[in-house]
Amino acid sequence: TVTEWEIREIHLGSLHAGPLTIHQIDGGHGGHPVVGLDVLGVGSWQLDPGSGSLTTDLPTISGSEFVSATNGHLLTEMRWSNAVASALWDTGAGITLIDRHFARTHPHLFKPTGSTRATDITGAHSDVELAYAQDYEIEGVSFAGHIVAITDLPEVPEHIDAAIGFPTIVQARWTVDLPSRRWRIEL
């Protein structure tokens, strides 16, 4: 069950957004709130998983320009020496997802490790394959390989081969300025 709430404004540090429609998804205890691009997209911020902080009100950064999906999400690439995956950066993903077709096309990059029962943000359950992904780069920054989920990714909003989730995001400090379409990744 999804309940919609209309709120006049929301403040997250120096980020101010509104009016907004927010959604409460019934799913029992253990649910995690998700702050979306409707709030994060109004300014610059830095996500530092190492210190457990989100800093707002940053000056315009001088990092790389990023591409936005039609829904505003950040698009980038995961690069191996012999393959490139189009990827969506998704701070709400608990695991990095790799599209089944991409994994089958590049089996040398993924070592199967079994499967698990997964739950999405709506509470729906499904079985997914797990694999260990080899080290890769994003924007020239090296990331250590880790367990990924192999699944069928939707073609919405654009075709993507991967959704970059928490096991990748936790490895770096991410400074993002959505209005100027720039970001910087630091280890």
Short mmCIF file of N, CA and C in Angstrom, two decimals:
data_model
loop_
_atom_site.label_atom_id
_atom_site.label_comp_id
_atom_site.label_asym_id
_atom_site.label_seq_id
_atom_site.Cartn_x
_atom_site.Cartn_y
_atom_site.Cartn_z
N THR A 1 0.84 -1.18 0.00
CA THR A 1 0.00 0.00 0.00
C THR A 1 0.88 1.23 0.00
N VAL A 2 0.56 2.19 -0.86
CA VAL A 2 1.31 3.44 -0.95
C VAL A 2 0.39 4.58 -0.54
N THR A 3 0.85 5.37 0.43
CA THR A 3 0.12 6.56 0.85
C THR A 3 0.87 7.78 0.37
N GLU A 4 0.19 8.70 -0.28
CA GLU A 4 0.82 9.93 -0.76
C GLU A 4 0.57 11.05 0.23
N TRP A 5 1.61 11.84 0.46
CA TRP A 5 1.54 12.99 1.34
C TRP A 5 1.98 14.21 0.55
N GLU A 6 1.25 15.29 0.68
CA GLU A 6 1.63 16.57 0.07
C GLU A 6 2.28 17.41 1.16
N ILE A 7 3.52 17.83 0.91
CA ILE A 7 4.19 18.68 1.89
C ILE A 7 4.59 20.00 1.22
N ARG A 8 4.57 21.05 1.99
CA ARG A 8 4.85 22.38 1.47
C ARG A 8 6.32 22.53 1.12
N GLU A 9 7.22 22.12 2.04
CA GLU A 9 8.64 22.22 1.77
C GLU A 9 9.40 21.27 2.68
N ILE A 10 10.61 20.98 2.26
CA ILE A 10 11.50 20.14 3.05
C ILE A 10 12.87 20.79 3.06
N HIS A 11 13.54 20.72 4.19
CA HIS A 11 14.89 21.27 4.34
C HIS A 11 15.81 20.13 4.74
N LEU A 12 16.87 19.96 3.99
CA LEU A 12 17.91 18.99 4.30
C LEU A 12 19.21 19.78 4.22
N GLY A 13 19.67 20.26 5.39
CA GLY A 13 20.80 21.17 5.39
C GLY A 13 20.41 22.41 4.60
N SER A 14 21.25 22.79 3.64
CA SER A 14 20.96 23.98 2.83
C SER A 14 20.07 23.67 1.63
N LEU A 15 19.70 22.42 1.44
CA LEU A 15 18.83 22.06 0.32
C LEU A 15 17.38 22.31 0.72
N HIS A 16 16.67 23.07 -0.09
CA HIS A 16 15.27 23.40 0.18
C HIS A 16 14.46 23.03 -1.06
N ALA A 17 13.44 22.21 -0.89
CA ALA A 17 12.61 21.79 -2.01
C ALA A 17 11.15 21.80 -1.59
N GLY A 18 10.28 21.96 -2.56
CA GLY A 18 8.86 21.89 -2.28
C GLY A 18 8.10 22.85 -3.17
N PRO A 19 6.82 22.69 -3.26
CA PRO A 19 6.04 21.62 -2.63
C PRO A 19 6.33 20.27 -3.28
N LEU A 20 6.14 19.20 -2.49
CA LEU A 20 6.45 17.85 -2.94
C LEU A 20 5.33 16.88 -2.60
N THR A 21 5.25 15.84 -3.38
CA THR A 21 4.42 14.69 -3.04
C THR A 21 5.39 13.61 -2.58
N ILE A 22 5.22 13.14 -1.36
CA ILE A 22 6.07 12.05 -0.88
C ILE A 22 5.22 10.79 -0.75
N HIS A 23 5.89 9.66 -0.81
CA HIS A 23 5.19 8.38 -0.78
C HIS A 23 5.64 7.57 0.43
N GLN A 24 4.67 7.06 1.15
CA GLN A 24 4.96 6.13 2.24
C GLN A 24 4.52 4.76 1.76
N ILE A 25 5.48 3.82 1.74
CA ILE A 25 5.19 2.47 1.28
C ILE A 25 5.11 1.57 2.49
N ASP A 26 3.93 0.96 2.71
CA ASP A 26 3.79 0.04 3.83
C ASP A 26 4.60 -1.20 3.55
N GLY A 27 5.45 -1.56 4.48
CA GLY A 27 6.29 -2.74 4.30
C GLY A 27 6.77 -3.28 5.62
N GLY A 28 6.12 -2.89 6.71
CA GLY A 28 6.55 -3.38 8.01
C GLY A 28 7.75 -2.63 8.53
N HIS A 29 8.32 -3.15 9.58
CA HIS A 29 9.48 -2.50 10.20
C HIS A 29 10.73 -2.77 9.37
N GLY A 30 11.74 -2.00 9.60
CA GLY A 30 13.01 -2.20 8.89
C GLY A 30 13.11 -1.43 7.59
N GLY A 31 12.08 -0.70 7.20
CA GLY A 31 12.15 0.09 5.97
C GLY A 31 13.11 1.26 6.15
N HIS A 32 13.71 1.69 5.09
CA HIS A 32 14.65 2.80 5.15
C HIS A 32 14.10 3.97 4.35
N PRO A 33 14.14 5.18 4.92
CA PRO A 33 13.68 6.33 4.15
C PRO A 33 14.64 6.59 2.99
N VAL A 34 14.10 7.04 1.89
CA VAL A 34 14.89 7.33 0.71
C VAL A 34 14.68 8.80 0.35
N VAL A 35 15.78 9.55 0.26
CA VAL A 35 15.72 10.94 -0.18
C VAL A 35 16.00 10.94 -1.67
N GLY A 36 15.09 11.47 -2.45
CA GLY A 36 15.22 11.42 -3.90
C GLY A 36 15.80 12.66 -4.51
N LEU A 37 15.91 12.62 -5.82
CA LEU A 37 16.46 13.74 -6.57
C LEU A 37 15.58 14.98 -6.53
N ASP A 38 14.31 14.83 -6.13
CA ASP A 38 13.47 16.00 -5.99
C ASP A 38 13.99 16.90 -4.86
N VAL A 39 14.73 16.34 -3.91
CA VAL A 39 15.37 17.12 -2.85
C VAL A 39 16.85 17.33 -3.17
N LEU A 40 17.56 16.25 -3.47
CA LEU A 40 19.00 16.34 -3.72
C LEU A 40 19.34 17.11 -4.99
N GLY A 41 18.40 17.19 -5.91
CA GLY A 41 18.66 17.84 -7.19
C GLY A 41 18.66 19.35 -7.17
N VAL A 42 18.38 19.96 -6.02
CA VAL A 42 18.29 21.42 -5.98
C VAL A 42 19.60 22.11 -5.63
N GLY A 43 20.64 21.35 -5.33
CA GLY A 43 21.90 21.99 -4.95
C GLY A 43 23.07 21.02 -4.99
N SER A 44 24.15 21.45 -4.36
CA SER A 44 25.35 20.61 -4.32
C SER A 44 25.48 19.96 -2.95
N TRP A 45 26.10 18.80 -2.92
CA TRP A 45 26.25 18.05 -1.69
C TRP A 45 27.37 17.04 -1.83
N GLN A 46 27.83 16.53 -0.69
CA GLN A 46 28.88 15.51 -0.70
C GLN A 46 28.42 14.36 0.19
N LEU A 47 28.44 13.17 -0.38
CA LEU A 47 28.13 11.95 0.35
C LEU A 47 29.44 11.27 0.69
N ASP A 48 29.72 11.12 1.97
CA ASP A 48 30.96 10.49 2.43
C ASP A 48 30.59 9.30 3.32
N PRO A 49 30.41 8.12 2.71
CA PRO A 49 30.04 6.95 3.50
C PRO A 49 31.06 6.60 4.58
N GLY A 50 32.35 6.91 4.33
CA GLY A 50 33.38 6.61 5.32
C GLY A 50 33.15 7.30 6.64
N SER A 51 32.68 8.55 6.58
CA SER A 51 32.41 9.29 7.82
C SER A 51 30.92 9.28 8.17
N GLY A 52 30.11 8.67 7.30
CA GLY A 52 28.67 8.62 7.54
C GLY A 52 28.02 9.99 7.45
N SER A 53 28.50 10.82 6.52
CA SER A 53 27.98 12.19 6.46
C SER A 53 27.47 12.56 5.07
N LEU A 54 26.52 13.49 5.08
CA LEU A 54 26.03 14.16 3.88
C LEU A 54 26.18 15.65 4.16
N THR A 55 27.03 16.31 3.40
CA THR A 55 27.30 17.73 3.57
C THR A 55 26.63 18.49 2.44
N THR A 56 25.91 19.56 2.81
CA THR A 56 25.25 20.39 1.80
C THR A 56 25.90 21.77 1.77
N ASP A 57 25.42 22.60 0.88
CA ASP A 57 25.88 23.98 0.73
C ASP A 57 27.35 24.06 0.34
N LEU A 58 27.70 23.28 -0.65
CA LEU A 58 29.07 23.30 -1.17
C LEU A 58 29.17 24.29 -2.32
N PRO A 59 30.35 24.87 -2.53
CA PRO A 59 30.51 25.72 -3.71
C PRO A 59 30.44 24.86 -4.97
N THR A 60 30.20 25.48 -6.11
CA THR A 60 30.19 24.76 -7.37
C THR A 60 31.51 24.02 -7.52
N ILE A 61 31.43 22.76 -7.88
CA ILE A 61 32.65 21.94 -7.95
C ILE A 61 33.24 21.96 -9.35
N SER A 62 34.51 21.56 -9.43
CA SER A 62 35.21 21.57 -10.72
C SER A 62 35.40 20.15 -11.25
N GLY A 63 34.55 19.23 -10.86
CA GLY A 63 34.69 17.84 -11.29
C GLY A 63 34.23 17.61 -12.72
N SER A 64 34.07 16.35 -13.05
CA SER A 64 33.65 15.93 -14.38
C SER A 64 32.18 16.25 -14.62
N GLU A 65 31.86 16.50 -15.88
CA GLU A 65 30.46 16.67 -16.24
C GLU A 65 29.83 15.28 -16.34
N PHE A 66 28.60 15.15 -15.85
CA PHE A 66 27.91 13.86 -15.96
C PHE A 66 26.70 14.00 -16.88
N VAL A 67 26.22 12.87 -17.33
CA VAL A 67 25.03 12.80 -18.17
C VAL A 67 23.86 12.45 -17.27
N SER A 68 22.72 13.06 -17.52
CA SER A 68 21.51 12.76 -16.75
C SER A 68 20.56 11.93 -17.60
N ALA A 69 19.91 10.97 -16.95
CA ALA A 69 18.83 10.23 -17.59
C ALA A 69 17.63 11.18 -17.72
N THR A 70 16.65 10.81 -18.48
CA THR A 70 15.48 11.66 -18.66
C THR A 70 14.75 11.90 -17.34
N ASN A 71 14.91 11.01 -16.36
CA ASN A 71 14.29 11.21 -15.05
C ASN A 71 15.21 11.93 -14.07
N GLY A 72 16.40 12.37 -14.53
CA GLY A 72 17.31 13.13 -13.69
C GLY A 72 18.41 12.32 -13.02
N HIS A 73 18.33 11.01 -13.04
CA HIS A 73 19.36 10.19 -12.41
C HIS A 73 20.71 10.37 -13.12
N LEU A 74 21.79 10.17 -12.38
CA LEU A 74 23.14 10.30 -12.92
C LEU A 74 23.50 9.04 -13.70
N LEU A 75 24.00 9.23 -14.91
CA LEU A 75 24.46 8.12 -15.73
C LEU A 75 25.97 8.20 -15.87
N THR A 76 26.62 7.06 -15.89
CA THR A 76 28.06 7.00 -16.04
C THR A 76 28.41 5.66 -16.68
N GLU A 77 29.66 5.26 -16.56
CA GLU A 77 30.10 3.96 -17.10
C GLU A 77 30.96 3.25 -16.08
N MET A 78 30.82 1.94 -16.04
CA MET A 78 31.74 1.06 -15.31
C MET A 78 32.67 0.51 -16.38
N ARG A 79 33.99 0.66 -16.17
CA ARG A 79 34.96 0.26 -17.20
C ARG A 79 35.90 -0.83 -16.69
N TRP A 80 35.99 -1.87 -17.49
CA TRP A 80 36.99 -2.91 -17.32
C TRP A 80 37.96 -2.77 -18.49
N SER A 81 39.05 -3.50 -18.50
CA SER A 81 40.01 -3.37 -19.60
C SER A 81 39.43 -3.78 -20.94
N ASN A 82 38.42 -4.63 -20.93
CA ASN A 82 37.87 -5.13 -22.19
C ASN A 82 36.34 -5.05 -22.27
N ALA A 83 35.73 -4.19 -21.45
CA ALA A 83 34.27 -4.04 -21.50
C ALA A 83 33.87 -2.72 -20.83
N VAL A 84 32.74 -2.18 -21.28
CA VAL A 84 32.19 -0.96 -20.70
C VAL A 84 30.70 -1.17 -20.49
N ALA A 85 30.24 -0.90 -19.27
CA ALA A 85 28.82 -1.02 -18.95
C ALA A 85 28.24 0.37 -18.73
N SER A 86 27.14 0.69 -19.40
CA SER A 86 26.42 1.92 -19.10
C SER A 86 25.77 1.72 -17.73
N ALA A 87 25.84 2.75 -16.88
CA ALA A 87 25.40 2.55 -15.50
C ALA A 87 24.65 3.76 -14.96
N LEU A 88 23.71 3.47 -14.09
CA LEU A 88 22.95 4.47 -13.37
C LEU A 88 23.46 4.46 -11.93
N TRP A 89 23.78 5.62 -11.38
CA TRP A 89 24.28 5.74 -10.01
C TRP A 89 23.08 5.80 -9.10
N ASP A 90 22.92 4.82 -8.19
CA ASP A 90 21.69 4.66 -7.41
C ASP A 90 21.99 4.50 -5.93
N THR A 91 21.96 5.61 -5.18
CA THR A 91 22.26 5.54 -3.76
C THR A 91 21.23 4.73 -2.98
N GLY A 92 20.09 4.43 -3.58
CA GLY A 92 19.08 3.63 -2.90
C GLY A 92 19.25 2.14 -3.10
N ALA A 93 20.20 1.73 -3.92
CA ALA A 93 20.39 0.29 -4.20
C ALA A 93 21.33 -0.32 -3.16
N GLY A 94 20.86 -1.33 -2.47
CA GLY A 94 21.66 -2.00 -1.45
C GLY A 94 22.76 -2.86 -2.03
N ILE A 95 22.69 -3.16 -3.31
CA ILE A 95 23.69 -3.97 -3.99
C ILE A 95 23.83 -3.42 -5.41
N THR A 96 24.99 -3.56 -6.00
CA THR A 96 25.16 -3.17 -7.40
C THR A 96 24.50 -4.23 -8.27
N LEU A 97 23.72 -3.78 -9.23
CA LEU A 97 22.99 -4.68 -10.12
C LEU A 97 23.64 -4.68 -11.50
N ILE A 98 23.74 -5.86 -12.09
CA ILE A 98 24.27 -6.01 -13.45
C ILE A 98 23.19 -6.67 -14.29
N ASP A 99 22.93 -6.10 -15.44
CA ASP A 99 21.92 -6.67 -16.33
C ASP A 99 22.35 -8.06 -16.80
N ARG A 100 21.41 -8.97 -16.79
CA ARG A 100 21.68 -10.37 -17.15
C ARG A 100 22.33 -10.50 -18.53
N HIS A 101 21.85 -9.74 -19.51
CA HIS A 101 22.41 -9.82 -20.86
C HIS A 101 23.88 -9.38 -20.86
N PHE A 102 24.21 -8.31 -20.15
CA PHE A 102 25.60 -7.84 -20.07
C PHE A 102 26.47 -8.90 -19.40
N ALA A 103 26.00 -9.48 -18.32
CA ALA A 103 26.77 -10.51 -17.61
C ALA A 103 27.00 -11.73 -18.49
N ARG A 104 25.99 -12.13 -19.25
CA ARG A 104 26.13 -13.29 -20.15
C ARG A 104 27.10 -12.98 -21.31
N THR A 105 27.11 -11.72 -21.77
CA THR A 105 27.99 -11.31 -22.85
C THR A 105 29.44 -11.20 -22.38
N HIS A 106 29.65 -10.95 -21.09
CA HIS A 106 31.00 -10.76 -20.53
C HIS A 106 31.21 -11.69 -19.33
N PRO A 107 31.11 -13.00 -19.52
CA PRO A 107 31.20 -13.93 -18.38
C PRO A 107 32.57 -13.89 -17.67
N HIS A 108 33.61 -13.45 -18.36
CA HIS A 108 34.94 -13.37 -17.75
C HIS A 108 35.02 -12.32 -16.65
N LEU A 109 34.05 -11.41 -16.57
CA LEU A 109 34.05 -10.36 -15.55
C LEU A 109 33.34 -10.75 -14.26
N PHE A 110 32.54 -11.83 -14.32
CA PHE A 110 31.68 -12.18 -13.19
C PHE A 110 31.82 -13.66 -12.83
N LYS A 111 32.21 -13.91 -11.59
CA LYS A 111 32.35 -15.29 -11.11
C LYS A 111 31.11 -15.62 -10.27
N PRO A 112 30.27 -16.58 -10.73
CA PRO A 112 29.05 -16.92 -9.99
C PRO A 112 29.36 -17.34 -8.55
N THR A 113 28.52 -16.86 -7.62
CA THR A 113 28.71 -17.19 -6.20
C THR A 113 27.43 -17.72 -5.56
N GLY A 114 26.39 -17.99 -6.34
CA GLY A 114 25.15 -18.50 -5.77
C GLY A 114 23.98 -17.59 -6.08
N SER A 115 23.01 -17.60 -5.17
CA SER A 115 21.82 -16.76 -5.34
C SER A 115 21.30 -16.37 -3.96
N THR A 116 20.37 -15.44 -3.96
CA THR A 116 19.75 -15.00 -2.71
C THR A 116 18.34 -14.53 -2.98
N ARG A 117 17.57 -14.39 -1.93
CA ARG A 117 16.22 -13.84 -2.02
C ARG A 117 16.34 -12.34 -1.81
N ALA A 118 15.86 -11.55 -2.75
CA ALA A 118 15.98 -10.10 -2.69
C ALA A 118 14.61 -9.46 -2.47
N THR A 119 14.63 -8.27 -1.88
CA THR A 119 13.42 -7.49 -1.66
C THR A 119 13.63 -6.10 -2.22
N ASP A 120 12.70 -5.64 -3.07
CA ASP A 120 12.84 -4.29 -3.62
C ASP A 120 12.16 -3.27 -2.71
N ILE A 121 12.18 -2.00 -3.11
CA ILE A 121 11.66 -0.93 -2.26
C ILE A 121 10.16 -1.08 -1.98
N THR A 122 9.44 -1.79 -2.84
CA THR A 122 8.01 -1.99 -2.62
C THR A 122 7.71 -3.19 -1.74
N GLY A 123 8.76 -3.96 -1.39
CA GLY A 123 8.58 -5.15 -0.58
C GLY A 123 8.42 -6.42 -1.38
N ALA A 124 8.47 -6.32 -2.71
CA ALA A 124 8.35 -7.51 -3.56
C ALA A 124 9.61 -8.37 -3.44
N HIS A 125 9.45 -9.68 -3.44
CA HIS A 125 10.55 -10.62 -3.29
C HIS A 125 10.81 -11.36 -4.59
N SER A 126 12.09 -11.68 -4.84
CA SER A 126 12.45 -12.51 -5.99
C SER A 126 13.83 -13.12 -5.72
N ASP A 127 14.14 -14.19 -6.43
CA ASP A 127 15.46 -14.80 -6.33
C ASP A 127 16.36 -14.15 -7.37
N VAL A 128 17.60 -13.81 -6.98
CA VAL A 128 18.55 -13.23 -7.92
C VAL A 128 19.87 -13.99 -7.84
N GLU A 129 20.54 -14.05 -8.99
CA GLU A 129 21.88 -14.64 -9.04
C GLU A 129 22.87 -13.67 -8.44
N LEU A 130 23.90 -14.20 -7.79
CA LEU A 130 24.98 -13.38 -7.27
C LEU A 130 26.27 -13.76 -7.98
N ALA A 131 27.16 -12.79 -8.13
CA ALA A 131 28.46 -13.04 -8.76
C ALA A 131 29.47 -12.07 -8.17
N TYR A 132 30.73 -12.46 -8.23
CA TYR A 132 31.80 -11.56 -7.82
C TYR A 132 32.28 -10.84 -9.07
N ALA A 133 32.18 -9.49 -9.07
CA ALA A 133 32.62 -8.69 -10.22
C ALA A 133 34.09 -8.33 -10.05
N GLN A 134 34.84 -8.39 -11.13
CA GLN A 134 36.23 -7.96 -11.12
C GLN A 134 36.32 -6.46 -10.86
N ASP A 135 37.52 -5.99 -10.42
CA ASP A 135 37.77 -4.56 -10.22
C ASP A 135 37.40 -3.79 -11.48
N TYR A 136 36.97 -2.54 -11.32
CA TYR A 136 36.58 -1.70 -12.45
C TYR A 136 36.85 -0.24 -12.12
N GLU A 137 36.62 0.62 -13.10
CA GLU A 137 36.80 2.07 -12.92
C GLU A 137 35.51 2.80 -13.24
N ILE A 138 35.32 3.91 -12.54
CA ILE A 138 34.26 4.87 -12.84
C ILE A 138 34.93 6.23 -12.89
N GLU A 139 34.80 6.95 -14.01
CA GLU A 139 35.40 8.28 -14.16
C GLU A 139 36.89 8.26 -13.83
N GLY A 140 37.59 7.16 -14.19
CA GLY A 140 39.02 7.06 -13.96
C GLY A 140 39.42 6.68 -12.55
N VAL A 141 38.46 6.45 -11.66
CA VAL A 141 38.73 6.06 -10.28
C VAL A 141 38.54 4.54 -10.16
N SER A 142 39.52 3.86 -9.57
CA SER A 142 39.47 2.40 -9.44
C SER A 142 38.62 1.97 -8.25
N PHE A 143 37.81 0.96 -8.47
CA PHE A 143 36.96 0.38 -7.44
C PHE A 143 37.27 -1.10 -7.31
N ALA A 144 37.31 -1.58 -6.07
CA ALA A 144 37.56 -3.00 -5.81
C ALA A 144 36.35 -3.82 -6.20
N GLY A 145 36.61 -5.01 -6.74
CA GLY A 145 35.53 -5.92 -7.09
C GLY A 145 34.74 -6.31 -5.86
N HIS A 146 33.52 -6.75 -6.07
CA HIS A 146 32.63 -7.12 -4.96
C HIS A 146 31.48 -7.96 -5.51
N ILE A 147 30.64 -8.43 -4.62
CA ILE A 147 29.46 -9.21 -5.00
C ILE A 147 28.44 -8.28 -5.65
N VAL A 148 27.88 -8.73 -6.77
CA VAL A 148 26.82 -8.02 -7.48
C VAL A 148 25.64 -8.95 -7.67
N ALA A 149 24.49 -8.39 -7.96
CA ALA A 149 23.31 -9.19 -8.29
C ALA A 149 23.12 -9.13 -9.80
N ILE A 150 22.86 -10.29 -10.39
CA ILE A 150 22.60 -10.39 -11.84
C ILE A 150 21.09 -10.50 -12.02
N THR A 151 20.52 -9.56 -12.76
CA THR A 151 19.07 -9.53 -12.92
C THR A 151 18.71 -8.86 -14.24
N ASP A 152 17.44 -8.89 -14.58
CA ASP A 152 16.97 -8.20 -15.77
C ASP A 152 16.66 -6.76 -15.39
N LEU A 153 17.44 -5.82 -15.90
CA LEU A 153 17.20 -4.41 -15.61
C LEU A 153 16.22 -3.84 -16.61
N PRO A 154 15.30 -2.99 -16.14
CA PRO A 154 14.32 -2.40 -17.06
C PRO A 154 14.96 -1.40 -18.00
N GLU A 155 14.31 -1.12 -19.10
CA GLU A 155 14.77 -0.15 -20.09
C GLU A 155 14.30 1.26 -19.75
N VAL A 156 13.92 1.47 -18.50
CA VAL A 156 13.37 2.76 -18.12
C VAL A 156 14.30 3.42 -17.11
N PRO A 157 14.73 4.65 -17.26
CA PRO A 157 14.34 5.57 -18.32
C PRO A 157 15.12 5.34 -19.61
N GLU A 158 16.38 4.93 -19.52
CA GLU A 158 17.19 4.61 -20.70
C GLU A 158 17.76 3.21 -20.50
N HIS A 159 18.34 2.67 -21.55
CA HIS A 159 19.00 1.37 -21.41
C HIS A 159 20.22 1.52 -20.51
N ILE A 160 20.32 0.65 -19.52
CA ILE A 160 21.51 0.61 -18.67
C ILE A 160 21.94 -0.85 -18.51
N ASP A 161 23.24 -1.03 -18.34
CA ASP A 161 23.80 -2.36 -18.10
C ASP A 161 24.01 -2.62 -16.62
N ALA A 162 23.97 -1.56 -15.81
CA ALA A 162 24.23 -1.71 -14.38
C ALA A 162 23.56 -0.58 -13.60
N ALA A 163 23.27 -0.88 -12.33
CA ALA A 163 22.84 0.13 -11.37
C ALA A 163 23.86 0.09 -10.24
N ILE A 164 24.62 1.16 -10.12
CA ILE A 164 25.70 1.23 -9.14
C ILE A 164 25.09 1.44 -7.77
N GLY A 165 25.29 0.47 -6.87
CA GLY A 165 24.70 0.53 -5.54
C GLY A 165 25.72 0.64 -4.43
N PHE A 166 25.26 0.36 -3.22
CA PHE A 166 26.02 0.59 -2.00
C PHE A 166 27.42 -0.02 -1.98
N PRO A 167 27.67 -1.26 -2.43
CA PRO A 167 29.03 -1.80 -2.36
C PRO A 167 30.06 -0.98 -3.15
N THR A 168 29.61 -0.27 -4.17
CA THR A 168 30.49 0.63 -4.92
C THR A 168 30.53 1.99 -4.23
N ILE A 169 29.38 2.52 -3.92
CA ILE A 169 29.26 3.87 -3.37
C ILE A 169 30.04 4.01 -2.06
N VAL A 170 30.05 2.97 -1.24
CA VAL A 170 30.73 3.03 0.06
C VAL A 170 32.26 3.12 -0.07
N GLN A 171 32.79 2.85 -1.25
CA GLN A 171 34.24 2.85 -1.45
C GLN A 171 34.83 4.24 -1.71
N ALA A 172 34.00 5.27 -1.85
CA ALA A 172 34.52 6.58 -2.24
C ALA A 172 33.72 7.70 -1.60
N ARG A 173 34.20 8.91 -1.76
CA ARG A 173 33.49 10.13 -1.37
C ARG A 173 33.00 10.76 -2.68
N TRP A 174 31.72 11.11 -2.73
CA TRP A 174 31.07 11.58 -3.94
C TRP A 174 30.59 13.01 -3.73
N THR A 175 31.10 13.94 -4.50
CA THR A 175 30.65 15.32 -4.44
C THR A 175 29.84 15.57 -5.71
N VAL A 176 28.60 15.99 -5.52
CA VAL A 176 27.67 16.08 -6.65
C VAL A 176 27.01 17.46 -6.67
N ASP A 177 27.00 18.07 -7.83
CA ASP A 177 26.31 19.34 -8.03
C ASP A 177 25.35 19.12 -9.20
N LEU A 178 24.13 18.73 -8.87
CA LEU A 178 23.16 18.42 -9.91
C LEU A 178 22.79 19.61 -10.77
N PRO A 179 22.57 20.81 -10.22
CA PRO A 179 22.23 21.94 -11.09
C PRO A 179 23.31 22.24 -12.14
N SER A 180 24.60 22.09 -11.78
CA SER A 180 25.66 22.38 -12.76
C SER A 180 26.09 21.12 -13.52
N ARG A 181 25.49 19.96 -13.18
CA ARG A 181 25.76 18.67 -13.84
C ARG A 181 27.24 18.29 -13.76
N ARG A 182 27.81 18.45 -12.55
CA ARG A 182 29.20 18.08 -12.31
C ARG A 182 29.29 17.23 -11.06
N TRP A 183 30.32 16.34 -11.06
CA TRP A 183 30.58 15.54 -9.87
C TRP A 183 32.05 15.18 -9.79
N ARG A 184 32.45 14.79 -8.58
CA ARG A 184 33.84 14.41 -8.34
C ARG A 184 33.83 13.19 -7.43
N ILE A 185 34.68 12.21 -7.78
CA ILE A 185 34.79 10.98 -7.00
C ILE A 185 36.19 10.94 -6.41
N GLU A 186 36.27 10.73 -5.10
CA GLU A 186 37.57 10.66 -4.42
C GLU A 186 37.61 9.43 -3.53
N LEU A 187 38.76 8.76 -3.55
CA LEU A 187 38.93 7.60 -2.65
C LEU A 187 39.41 8.06 -1.30
#
